[in-house]
JSON list of C-alpha atoms in Angstrom, two decimals:
[
{"chain": "M", "resi": 71, "resn": "MET", "atom": "CA", "xyz": [-18.34, -5.96, 12.47]},
{"chain": "M", "resi": 72, "resn": "THR", "atom": "CA", "xyz": [-14.83, -4.78, 12.34]},
{"chain": "M", "resi": 73, "resn": "ARG", "atom": "CA", "xyz": [-12.64, -3.31, 9.58]},
{"chain": "M", "resi": 74, "resn": "ILE", "atom": "CA", "xyz": [-9.12, -4.04, 8.72]},
{"chain": "M", "resi": 75, "resn": "ALA", "atom": "CA", "xyz": [-7.06, -2.45, 11.62]},
{"chain": "M", "resi": 76, "resn": "LYS", "atom": "CA", "xyz": [-4.99, 0.34, 10.93]},
{"chain": "M", "resi": 77, "resn": "THR", "atom": "CA", "xyz": [-1.89, -0.60, 12.86]},
{"chain": "M", "resi": 78, "resn": "PRO", "atom": "CA", "xyz": [1.54, 1.28, 13.14]},
{"chain": "M", "resi": 79, "resn": "GLU", "atom": "CA", "xyz": [4.72, 0.06, 11.64]},
{"chain": "M", "resi": 80, "resn": "PRO", "atom": "CA", "xyz": [6.04, -3.38, 13.16]},
{"chain": "M", "resi": 81, "resn": "PRO", "atom": "CA", "xyz": [6.99, -4.51, 15.34]},
{"chain": "M", "resi": 82, "resn": "TYR", "atom": "CA", "xyz": [4.03, -4.93, 17.40]},
{"chain": "M", "resi": 83, "resn": "TYR", "atom": "CA", "xyz": [2.13, -7.88, 19.01]},
{"chain": "M", "resi": 84, "resn": "ALA", "atom": "CA", "xyz": [-1.01, -9.83, 17.99]},
{"chain": "M", "resi": 85, "resn": "VAL", "atom": "CA", "xyz": [-3.15, -12.03, 20.21]},
{"chain": "M", "resi": 86, "resn": "ILE", "atom": "CA", "xyz": [-4.82, -14.60, 17.84]},
{"chain": "M", "resi": 87, "resn": "PHE", "atom": "CA", "xyz": [-8.02, -15.89, 19.60]},
{"chain": "M", "resi": 88, "resn": "THR", "atom": "CA", "xyz": [-9.75, -18.81, 17.69]},
{"chain": "M", "resi": 89, "resn": "SER", "atom": "CA", "xyz": [-12.89, -20.38, 19.26]},
{"chain": "M", "resi": 90, "resn": "LEU", "atom": "CA", "xyz": [-15.84, -22.70, 18.88]},
{"chain": "M", "resi": 91, "resn": "ARG", "atom": "CA", "xyz": [-19.03, -21.65, 20.56]},
{"chain": "M", "resi": 92, "resn": "THR", "atom": "CA", "xyz": [-21.39, -23.69, 22.77]},
{"chain": "M", "resi": 93, "resn": "ALA", "atom": "CA", "xyz": [-25.31, -23.53, 21.90]},
{"chain": "M", "resi": 94, "resn": "GLU", "atom": "CA", "xyz": [-25.52, -20.97, 24.77]},
{"chain": "M", "resi": 95, "resn": "GLU", "atom": "CA", "xyz": [-26.47, -17.55, 23.34]},
{"chain": "M", "resi": 96, "resn": "LYS", "atom": "CA", "xyz": [-27.34, -15.87, 26.67]},
{"chain": "M", "resi": 97, "resn": "GLY", "atom": "CA", "xyz": [-25.40, -12.69, 27.29]},
{"chain": "M", "resi": 98, "resn": "TYR", "atom": "CA", "xyz": [-22.83, -13.68, 24.71]},
{"chain": "M", "resi": 99, "resn": "GLY", "atom": "CA", "xyz": [-23.25, -10.95, 22.13]},
{"chain": "M", "resi": 100, "resn": "VAL", "atom": "CA", "xyz": [-23.72, -8.26, 24.66]},
{"chain": "M", "resi": 101, "resn": "MET", "atom": "CA", "xyz": [-20.29, -9.44, 26.37]},
{"chain": "M", "resi": 102, "resn": "ALA", "atom": "CA", "xyz": [-18.55, -9.74, 23.16]},
{"chain": "M", "resi": 103, "resn": "GLU", "atom": "CA", "xyz": [-19.33, -6.31, 22.17]},
{"chain": "M", "resi": 104, "resn": "TYR", "atom": "CA", "xyz": [-18.52, -4.76, 25.47]},
{"chain": "M", "resi": 105, "resn": "MET", "atom": "CA", "xyz": [-15.15, -6.48, 25.62]},
{"chain": "M", "resi": 106, "resn": "ALA", "atom": "CA", "xyz": [-14.18, -5.10, 22.17]},
{"chain": "M", "resi": 107, "resn": "GLU", "atom": "CA", "xyz": [-15.05, -1.66, 23.52]},
{"chain": "M", "resi": 108, "resn": "LEU", "atom": "CA", "xyz": [-13.12, -2.21, 26.55]},
{"chain": "M", "resi": 109, "resn": "ALA", "atom": "CA", "xyz": [-10.20, -3.52, 24.76]},
{"chain": "M", "resi": 110, "resn": "ALA", "atom": "CA", "xyz": [-10.03, -0.55, 22.69]},
{"chain": "M", "resi": 111, "resn": "GLN", "atom": "CA", "xyz": [-9.78, 1.63, 25.82]},
{"chain": "M", "resi": 112, "resn": "GLN", "atom": "CA", "xyz": [-6.81, -0.25, 27.39]},
{"chain": "M", "resi": 113, "resn": "PRO", "atom": "CA", "xyz": [-3.11, 1.12, 27.25]},
{"chain": "M", "resi": 114, "resn": "GLY", "atom": "CA", "xyz": [-1.32, -0.25, 24.15]},
{"chain": "M", "resi": 115, "resn": "PHE", "atom": "CA", "xyz": [-4.19, -1.34, 22.30]},
{"chain": "M", "resi": 116, "resn": "LEU", "atom": "CA", "xyz": [-3.67, -0.87, 18.48]},
{"chain": "M", "resi": 117, "resn": "GLY", "atom": "CA", "xyz": [-6.67, -2.60, 16.87]},
{"chain": "M", "resi": 118, "resn": "LEU", "atom": "CA", "xyz": [-8.95, -5.43, 16.59]},
{"chain": "M", "resi": 119, "resn": "GLU", "atom": "CA", "xyz": [-10.27, -7.48, 13.69]},
{"chain": "M", "resi": 120, "resn": "SER", "atom": "CA", "xyz": [-13.09, -10.09, 14.69]},
{"chain": "M", "resi": 121, "resn": "VAL", "atom": "CA", "xyz": [-15.03, -12.52, 12.40]},
{"chain": "M", "resi": 122, "resn": "ARG", "atom": "CA", "xyz": [-17.40, -15.46, 13.15]},
{"chain": "M", "resi": 123, "resn": "GLU", "atom": "CA", "xyz": [-19.02, -18.21, 11.09]},
{"chain": "M", "resi": 124, "resn": "GLU", "atom": "CA", "xyz": [-19.13, -21.48, 13.06]},
{"chain": "M", "resi": 125, "resn": "LEU", "atom": "CA", "xyz": [-15.42, -20.87, 13.89]},
{"chain": "M", "resi": 126, "resn": "GLY", "atom": "CA", "xyz": [-14.48, -17.40, 15.28]},
{"chain": "M", "resi": 127, "resn": "VAL", "atom": "CA", "xyz": [-11.23, -15.69, 14.80]},
{"chain": "M", "resi": 128, "resn": "THR", "atom": "CA", "xyz": [-10.43, -12.40, 16.71]},
{"chain": "M", "resi": 129, "resn": "VAL", "atom": "CA", "xyz": [-7.12, -10.75, 16.29]},
{"chain": "M", "resi": 130, "resn": "SER", "atom": "CA", "xyz": [-6.16, -7.90, 18.69]},
{"chain": "M", "resi": 131, "resn": "TYR", "atom": "CA", "xyz": [-3.06, -5.99, 18.29]},
{"chain": "M", "resi": 132, "resn": "TRP", "atom": "CA", "xyz": [-0.88, -4.43, 21.07]},
{"chain": "M", "resi": 133, "resn": "GLU", "atom": "CA", "xyz": [2.12, -2.20, 21.49]},
{"chain": "M", "resi": 134, "resn": "SER", "atom": "CA", "xyz": [3.81, -4.90, 23.86]},
{"chain": "M", "resi": 135, "resn": "LEU", "atom": "CA", "xyz": [3.61, -8.08, 25.87]},
{"chain": "M", "resi": 136, "resn": "GLU", "atom": "CA", "xyz": [3.10, -6.13, 29.01]},
{"chain": "M", "resi": 137, "resn": "ALA", "atom": "CA", "xyz": [-0.04, -4.44, 27.46]},
{"chain": "M", "resi": 138, "resn": "ILE", "atom": "CA", "xyz": [-1.33, -7.95, 26.49]},
{"chain": "M", "resi": 139, "resn": "LYS", "atom": "CA", "xyz": [-0.53, -9.04, 30.07]},
{"chain": "M", "resi": 140, "resn": "GLN", "atom": "CA", "xyz": [-2.53, -6.02, 31.61]},
{"chain": "M", "resi": 141, "resn": "TRP", "atom": "CA", "xyz": [-5.52, -6.76, 29.35]},
{"chain": "M", "resi": 142, "resn": "LYS", "atom": "CA", "xyz": [-5.64, -10.44, 30.27]},
{"chain": "M", "resi": 143, "resn": "GLN", "atom": "CA", "xyz": [-5.57, -9.39, 33.94]},
{"chain": "M", "resi": 144, "resn": "GLN", "atom": "CA", "xyz": [-8.22, -6.64, 33.61]},
{"chain": "M", "resi": 145, "resn": "VAL", "atom": "CA", "xyz": [-10.98, -7.33, 36.22]},
{"chain": "M", "resi": 146, "resn": "GLU", "atom": "CA", "xyz": [-13.99, -7.19, 33.68]},
{"chain": "M", "resi": 147, "resn": "HIS", "atom": "CA", "xyz": [-12.06, -9.08, 31.09]},
{"chain": "M", "resi": 148, "resn": "ARG", "atom": "CA", "xyz": [-11.40, -11.87, 33.71]},
{"chain": "M", "resi": 149, "resn": "GLU", "atom": "CA", "xyz": [-14.93, -12.19, 34.63]},
{"chain": "M", "resi": 150, "resn": "ALA", "atom": "CA", "xyz": [-15.76, -12.72, 30.76]},
{"chain": "M", "resi": 151, "resn": "GLN", "atom": "CA", "xyz": [-12.99, -15.28, 30.45]},
{"chain": "M", "resi": 152, "resn": "ARG", "atom": "CA", "xyz": [-14.49, -17.12, 33.40]},
{"chain": "M", "resi": 153, "resn": "LEU", "atom": "CA", "xyz": [-18.05, -16.98, 31.81]},
{"chain": "M", "resi": 154, "resn": "GLY", "atom": "CA", "xyz": [-16.50, -17.78, 28.43]},
{"chain": "M", "resi": 155, "resn": "ARG", "atom": "CA", "xyz": [-15.11, -21.15, 29.92]},
{"chain": "M", "resi": 156, "resn": "SER", "atom": "CA", "xyz": [-18.20, -22.00, 31.79]},
{"chain": "M", "resi": 157, "resn": "ASP", "atom": "CA", "xyz": [-20.99, -21.07, 29.32]},
{"chain": "M", "resi": 158, "resn": "TRP", "atom": "CA", "xyz": [-19.95, -19.78, 25.67]},
{"chain": "M", "resi": 159, "resn": "TYR", "atom": "CA", "xyz": [-16.93, -21.57, 24.48]},
{"chain": "M", "resi": 160, "resn": "ALA", "atom": "CA", "xyz": [-16.63, -25.23, 23.66]},
{"chain": "M", "resi": 161, "resn": "ALA", "atom": "CA", "xyz": [-12.94, -24.66, 22.87]},
{"chain": "M", "resi": 162, "resn": "TYR", "atom": "CA", "xyz": [-10.57, -21.81, 22.16]},
{"chain": "M", "resi": 163, "resn": "LYS", "atom": "CA", "xyz": [-6.84, -21.39, 21.53]},
{"chain": "M", "resi": 164, "resn": "VAL", "atom": "CA", "xyz": [-4.94, -18.26, 22.18]},
{"chain": "M", "resi": 165, "resn": "ARG", "atom": "CA", "xyz": [-1.66, -17.53, 20.26]},
{"chain": "M", "resi": 166, "resn": "ILE", "atom": "CA", "xyz": [0.65, -14.58, 21.12]},
{"chain": "M", "resi": 167, "resn": "ALA", "atom": "CA", "xyz": [2.72, -13.36, 18.29]},
{"chain": "M", "resi": 168, "resn": "ARG", "atom": "CA", "xyz": [5.06, -10.61, 17.41]},
{"chain": "M", "resi": 169, "resn": "VAL", "atom": "CA", "xyz": [4.30, -9.05, 14.11]},
{"chain": "M", "resi": 170, "resn": "GLU", "atom": "CA", "xyz": [7.73, -8.56, 12.24]},
{"chain": "M", "resi": 171, "resn": "ARG", "atom": "CA", "xyz": [6.38, -7.49, 8.83]},
{"chain": "M", "resi": 172, "resn": "ASP", "atom": "CA", "xyz": [3.33, -6.28, 7.18]},
{"chain": "M", "resi": 173, "resn": "TYR", "atom": "CA", "xyz": [2.04, -4.91, 3.94]},
{"chain": "M", "resi": 174, "resn": "HIS", "atom": "CA", "xyz": [-1.16, -4.06, 2.17]},
{"chain": "M", "resi": 175, "resn": "PHE", "atom": "CA", "xyz": [-3.18, -3.58, -1.08]},
{"chain": "M", "resi": 176, "resn": "GLY", "atom": "CA", "xyz": [-5.87, -1.04, -1.62]},
{"chain": "M", "resi": 177, "resn": "THR", "atom": "CA", "xyz": [-6.78, 1.67, 0.81]},
{"chain": "M", "resi": 178, "resn": "LEU", "atom": "CA", "xyz": [-7.60, 0.80, 4.35]},
{"chain": "M", "resi": 179, "resn": "ASP", "atom": "CA", "xyz": [-9.89, 3.73, 5.06]},
{"chain": "M", "resi": 180, "resn": "ASP", "atom": "CA", "xyz": [-13.66, 3.28, 5.32]},
{"chain": "S", "resi": 230, "resn": "MET", "atom": "CA", "xyz": [-15.07, -24.21, 7.04]},
{"chain": "S", "resi": 231, "resn": "THR", "atom": "CA", "xyz": [-12.10, -24.80, 8.97]},
{"chain": "S", "resi": 232, "resn": "ARG", "atom": "CA", "xyz": [-11.58, -25.84, 12.60]},
{"chain": "S", "resi": 233, "resn": "ILE", "atom": "CA", "xyz": [-9.05, -24.66, 15.24]},
{"chain": "S", "resi": 234, "resn": "ALA", "atom": "CA", "xyz": [-5.64, -25.47, 13.88]},
{"chain": "S", "resi": 235, "resn": "LYS", "atom": "CA", "xyz": [-3.69, -28.11, 15.64]},
{"chain": "S", "resi": 236, "resn": "THR", "atom": "CA", "xyz": [-0.26, -26.34, 15.72]},
{"chain": "S", "resi": 237, "resn": "PRO", "atom": "CA", "xyz": [2.80, -27.71, 17.51]},
{"chain": "S", "resi": 238, "resn": "GLU", "atom": "CA", "xyz": [4.69, -26.20, 20.25]},
{"chain": "S", "resi": 239, "resn": "PRO", "atom": "CA", "xyz": [5.88, -22.51, 19.53]},
{"chain": "S", "resi": 240, "resn": "PRO", "atom": "CA", "xyz": [7.73, -20.89, 18.20]},
{"chain": "S", "resi": 241, "resn": "TYR", "atom": "CA", "xyz": [6.26, -21.11, 14.80]},
{"chain": "S", "resi": 242, "resn": "TYR", "atom": "CA", "xyz": [4.97, -18.37, 12.28]},
{"chain": "S", "resi": 243, "resn": "ALA", "atom": "CA", "xyz": [1.51, -17.02, 11.49]},
{"chain": "S", "resi": 244, "resn": "VAL", "atom": "CA", "xyz": [0.44, -15.25, 8.24]},
{"chain": "S", "resi": 245, "resn": "ILE", "atom": "CA", "xyz": [-2.64, -13.12, 9.20]},
{"chain": "S", "resi": 246, "resn": "PHE", "atom": "CA", "xyz": [-4.55, -12.16, 6.00]},
{"chain": "S", "resi": 247, "resn": "THR", "atom": "CA", "xyz": [-7.36, -9.54, 6.52]},
{"chain": "S", "resi": 248, "resn": "SER", "atom": "CA", "xyz": [-9.35, -8.85, 3.58]},
{"chain": "S", "resi": 249, "resn": "LEU", "atom": "CA", "xyz": [-12.32, -6.99, 2.22]},
{"chain": "S", "resi": 250, "resn": "ARG", "atom": "CA", "xyz": [-13.87, -8.41, -0.79]},
{"chain": "S", "resi": 251, "resn": "THR", "atom": "CA", "xyz": [-15.27, -6.69, -3.98]},
{"chain": "S", "resi": 252, "resn": "ALA", "atom": "CA", "xyz": [-18.73, -7.70, -5.37]},
{"chain": "S", "resi": 253, "resn": "GLU", "atom": "CA", "xyz": [-17.12, -9.91, -8.04]},
{"chain": "S", "resi": 254, "resn": "GLU", "atom": "CA", "xyz": [-17.94, -13.56, -7.28]},
{"chain": "S", "resi": 255, "resn": "LYS", "atom": "CA", "xyz": [-16.73, -15.17, -10.32]},
{"chain": "S", "resi": 256, "resn": "GLY", "atom": "CA", "xyz": [-14.10, -17.68, -9.46]},
{"chain": "S", "resi": 257, "resn": "TYR", "atom": "CA", "xyz": [-13.60, -16.57, -6.00]},
{"chain": "S", "resi": 258, "resn": "GLY", "atom": "CA", "xyz": [-15.11, -19.49, -4.06]},
{"chain": "S", "resi": 259, "resn": "VAL", "atom": "CA", "xyz": [-13.28, -22.23, -6.11]},
{"chain": "S", "resi": 260, "resn": "MET", "atom": "CA", "xyz": [-9.99, -20.51, -5.86]},
{"chain": "S", "resi": 261, "resn": "ALA", "atom": "CA", "xyz": [-10.21, -19.70, -2.21]},
{"chain": "S", "resi": 262, "resn": "GLU", "atom": "CA", "xyz": [-10.71, -23.43, -1.67]},
{"chain": "S", "resi": 263, "resn": "TYR", "atom": "CA", "xyz": [-8.21, -24.68, -4.01]},
{"chain": "S", "resi": 264, "resn": "MET", "atom": "CA", "xyz": [-5.57, -22.25, -2.47]},
{"chain": "S", "resi": 265, "resn": "ALA", "atom": "CA", "xyz": [-6.45, -23.80, 1.02]},
{"chain": "S", "resi": 266, "resn": "GLU", "atom": "CA", "xyz": [-5.76, -27.18, -0.43]},
{"chain": "S", "resi": 267, "resn": "LEU", "atom": "CA", "xyz": [-2.54, -26.26, -2.04]},
{"chain": "S", "resi": 268, "resn": "ALA", "atom": "CA", "xyz": [-1.19, -24.40, 0.98]},
{"chain": "S", "resi": 269, "resn": "ALA", "atom": "CA", "xyz": [-1.85, -27.47, 3.02]},
{"chain": "S", "resi": 270, "resn": "GLN", "atom": "CA", "xyz": [0.63, -29.46, 0.66]},
{"chain": "S", "resi": 271, "resn": "GLN", "atom": "CA", "xyz": [3.41, -26.91, 0.95]},
{"chain": "S", "resi": 272, "resn": "PRO", "atom": "CA", "xyz": [6.57, -27.70, 2.94]},
{"chain": "S", "resi": 273, "resn": "GLY", "atom": "CA", "xyz": [6.53, -26.24, 6.30]},
{"chain": "S", "resi": 274, "resn": "PHE", "atom": "CA", "xyz": [2.65, -25.83, 6.45]},
{"chain": "S", "resi": 275, "resn": "LEU", "atom": "CA", "xyz": [1.14, -26.23, 9.97]},
{"chain": "S", "resi": 276, "resn": "GLY", "atom": "CA", "xyz": [-2.50, -25.30, 9.53]},
{"chain": "S", "resi": 277, "resn": "LEU", "atom": "CA", "xyz": [-5.06, -22.68, 8.53]},
{"chain": "S", "resi": 278, "resn": "GLU", "atom": "CA", "xyz": [-8.09, -20.98, 10.11]},
{"chain": "S", "resi": 279, "resn": "SER", "atom": "CA", "xyz": [-10.33, -18.91, 7.83]},
{"chain": "S", "resi": 280, "resn": "VAL", "atom": "CA", "xyz": [-13.59, -17.18, 8.45]},
{"chain": "S", "resi": 281, "resn": "ARG", "atom": "CA", "xyz": [-15.38, -14.40, 6.41]},
{"chain": "S", "resi": 282, "resn": "GLU", "atom": "CA", "xyz": [-18.30, -12.11, 7.02]},
{"chain": "S", "resi": 283, "resn": "GLU", "atom": "CA", "xyz": [-17.88, -8.84, 5.28]},
{"chain": "S", "resi": 284, "resn": "LEU", "atom": "CA", "xyz": [-14.30, -8.83, 6.69]},
{"chain": "S", "resi": 285, "resn": "GLY", "atom": "CA", "xyz": [-12.41, -12.07, 6.08]},
{"chain": "S", "resi": 286, "resn": "VAL", "atom": "CA", "xyz": [-9.54, -13.14, 8.39]},
{"chain": "S", "resi": 287, "resn": "THR", "atom": "CA", "xyz": [-7.40, -16.07, 7.25]},
{"chain": "S", "resi": 288, "resn": "VAL", "atom": "CA", "xyz": [-4.55, -17.18, 9.55]},
{"chain": "S", "resi": 289, "resn": "SER", "atom": "CA", "xyz": [-2.15, -19.76, 8.30]},
{"chain": "S", "resi": 290, "resn": "TYR", "atom": "CA", "xyz": [0.54, -21.21, 10.27]},
{"chain": "S", "resi": 291, "resn": "TRP", "atom": "CA", "xyz": [4.07, -22.07, 9.09]},
{"chain": "S", "resi": 292, "resn": "GLU", "atom": "CA", "xyz": [7.36, -23.66, 10.33]},
{"chain": "S", "resi": 293, "resn": "SER", "atom": "CA", "xyz": [9.67, -20.92, 9.10]},
{"chain": "S", "resi": 294, "resn": "LEU", "atom": "CA", "xyz": [9.91, -17.65, 7.27]},
{"chain": "S", "resi": 295, "resn": "GLU", "atom": "CA", "xyz": [11.50, -19.62, 4.49]},
{"chain": "S", "resi": 296, "resn": "ALA", "atom": "CA", "xyz": [8.31, -21.69, 3.99]},
{"chain": "S", "resi": 297, "resn": "ILE", "atom": "CA", "xyz": [6.09, -18.67, 3.91]},
{"chain": "S", "resi": 298, "resn": "LYS", "atom": "CA", "xyz": [8.38, -17.00, 1.24]},
{"chain": "S", "resi": 299, "resn": "GLN", "atom": "CA", "xyz": [8.19, -20.31, -0.87]},
{"chain": "S", "resi": 300, "resn": "TRP", "atom": "CA", "xyz": [4.43, -20.35, -0.46]},
{"chain": "S", "resi": 301, "resn": "LYS", "atom": "CA", "xyz": [4.20, -16.60, -1.51]},
{"chain": "S", "resi": 302, "resn": "GLN", "atom": "CA", "xyz": [6.22, -17.43, -4.60]},
{"chain": "S", "resi": 303, "resn": "GLN", "atom": "CA", "xyz": [4.41, -20.79, -5.58]},
{"chain": "S", "resi": 304, "resn": "VAL", "atom": "CA", "xyz": [3.36, -20.37, -9.22]},
{"chain": "S", "resi": 305, "resn": "GLU", "atom": "CA", "xyz": [-0.30, -20.92, -8.81]},
{"chain": "S", "resi": 306, "resn": "HIS", "atom": "CA", "xyz": [-0.52, -18.90, -5.68]},
{"chain": "S", "resi": 307, "resn": "ARG", "atom": "CA", "xyz": [1.05, -16.02, -7.57]},
{"chain": "S", "resi": 308, "resn": "GLU", "atom": "CA", "xyz": [-1.61, -16.15, -10.23]},
{"chain": "S", "resi": 309, "resn": "ALA", "atom": "CA", "xyz": [-4.43, -16.37, -7.46]},
{"chain": "S", "resi": 310, "resn": "GLN", "atom": "CA", "xyz": [-2.71, -13.14, -5.88]},
{"chain": "S", "resi": 311, "resn": "ARG", "atom": "CA", "xyz": [-2.72, -11.36, -9.24]},
{"chain": "S", "resi": 312, "resn": "LEU", "atom": "CA", "xyz": [-6.48, -12.23, -9.73]},
{"chain": "S", "resi": 313, "resn": "GLY", "atom": "CA", "xyz": [-7.30, -11.26, -6.00]},
{"chain": "S", "resi": 314, "resn": "ARG", "atom": "CA", "xyz": [-5.86, -7.78, -6.70]},
{"chain": "S", "resi": 315, "resn": "SER", "atom": "CA", "xyz": [-7.61, -7.31, -10.12]},
{"chain": "S", "resi": 316, "resn": "ASP", "atom": "CA", "xyz": [-10.97, -8.84, -9.13]},
{"chain": "S", "resi": 317, "resn": "TRP", "atom": "CA", "xyz": [-11.84, -10.20, -5.76]},
{"chain": "S", "resi": 318, "resn": "TYR", "atom": "CA", "xyz": [-10.31, -7.74, -3.05]},
{"chain": "S", "resi": 319, "resn": "ALA", "atom": "CA", "xyz": [-10.86, -4.12, -2.50]},
{"chain": "S", "resi": 320, "resn": "ALA", "atom": "CA", "xyz": [-8.21, -4.02, 0.22]},
{"chain": "S", "resi": 321, "resn": "TYR", "atom": "CA", "xyz": [-6.18, -6.57, 2.26]},
{"chain": "S", "resi": 322, "resn": "LYS", "atom": "CA", "xyz": [-3.34, -6.50, 4.89]},
{"chain": "S", "resi": 323, "resn": "VAL", "atom": "CA", "xyz": [-0.85, -9.24, 5.30]},
{"chain": "S", "resi": 324, "resn": "ARG", "atom": "CA", "xyz": [0.99, -9.55, 8.67]},
{"chain": "S", "resi": 325, "resn": "ILE", "atom": "CA", "xyz": [3.75, -11.82, 9.27]},
{"chain": "S", "resi": 326, "resn": "ALA", "atom": "CA", "xyz": [4.17, -12.71, 12.97]},
{"chain": "S", "resi": 327, "resn": "ARG", "atom": "CA", "xyz": [6.37, -15.06, 15.16]},
{"chain": "S", "resi": 328, "resn": "VAL", "atom": "CA", "xyz": [4.18, -17.06, 17.57]},
{"chain": "S", "resi": 329, "resn": "GLU", "atom": "CA", "xyz": [5.83, -17.14, 20.81]},
{"chain": "S", "resi": 330, "resn": "ARG", "atom": "CA", "xyz": [3.35, -18.61, 23.05]},
{"chain": "S", "resi": 331, "resn": "ASP", "atom": "CA", "xyz": [-0.15, -20.31, 22.99]},
{"chain": "S", "resi": 332, "resn": "TYR", "atom": "CA", "xyz": [-2.48, -21.99, 25.28]},
{"chain": "S", "resi": 333, "resn": "HIS", "atom": "CA", "xyz": [-6.04, -23.60, 24.85]},
{"chain": "S", "resi": 334, "resn": "PHE", "atom": "CA", "xyz": [-9.26, -24.36, 26.59]},
{"chain": "S", "resi": 335, "resn": "GLY", "atom": "CA", "xyz": [-11.21, -27.43, 25.92]},
{"chain": "S", "resi": 336, "resn": "THR", "atom": "CA", "xyz": [-10.45, -30.16, 23.46]},
{"chain": "S", "resi": 337, "resn": "LEU", "atom": "CA", "xyz": [-9.31, -29.26, 19.92]},
{"chain": "S", "resi": 338, "resn": "ASP", "atom": "CA", "xyz": [-10.01, -32.56, 18.30]},
{"chain": "S", "resi": 339, "resn": "ASP", "atom": "CA", "xyz": [-13.25, -32.71, 16.24]}
]
């Protein structure tokens, strides 16, 4: 469970990861949680929002395209991507976007 | 329930709408569904992905910033936004982003 990410003033970058799962549960929950923790430790990480019904949407926020590239190439993350394609995901789409503007309503603190 | 949106080649735009609901259910489900249908009829609409647990993430895709502006100002959508702030949402954040690159795994067809 994640909250609304407290990101800095734009511009920054978003990775929109939209996925459909297979029926394979083995290892998925633990890996998904570990990847969220690991992402949060990477240089340039700004925040993450993740929700799943049948469709899953995970948006991670980053300072730069270089930070996104480094995270994509991180060794444990590469292994998770490989397992994702072989076992856990029927399909996914990744979109890399530059956040140009944002606004909010209400308080974003817990 | 939505699927992975079949968007064209980048560049295009994404509106990332992340929200936390109040306990007020009255009218919410019908309005959310109607707004998704109405958005799909707007000029420049490319697709929509929407998922909710406690946190909700809805990403809509658009041809241009002008299309996003027109949708934000659409009369029925303005009324839905007003009701959202008064009744249905404790907090939300809207991020407008330019999708620069995308890639996918698996087939995105149903």
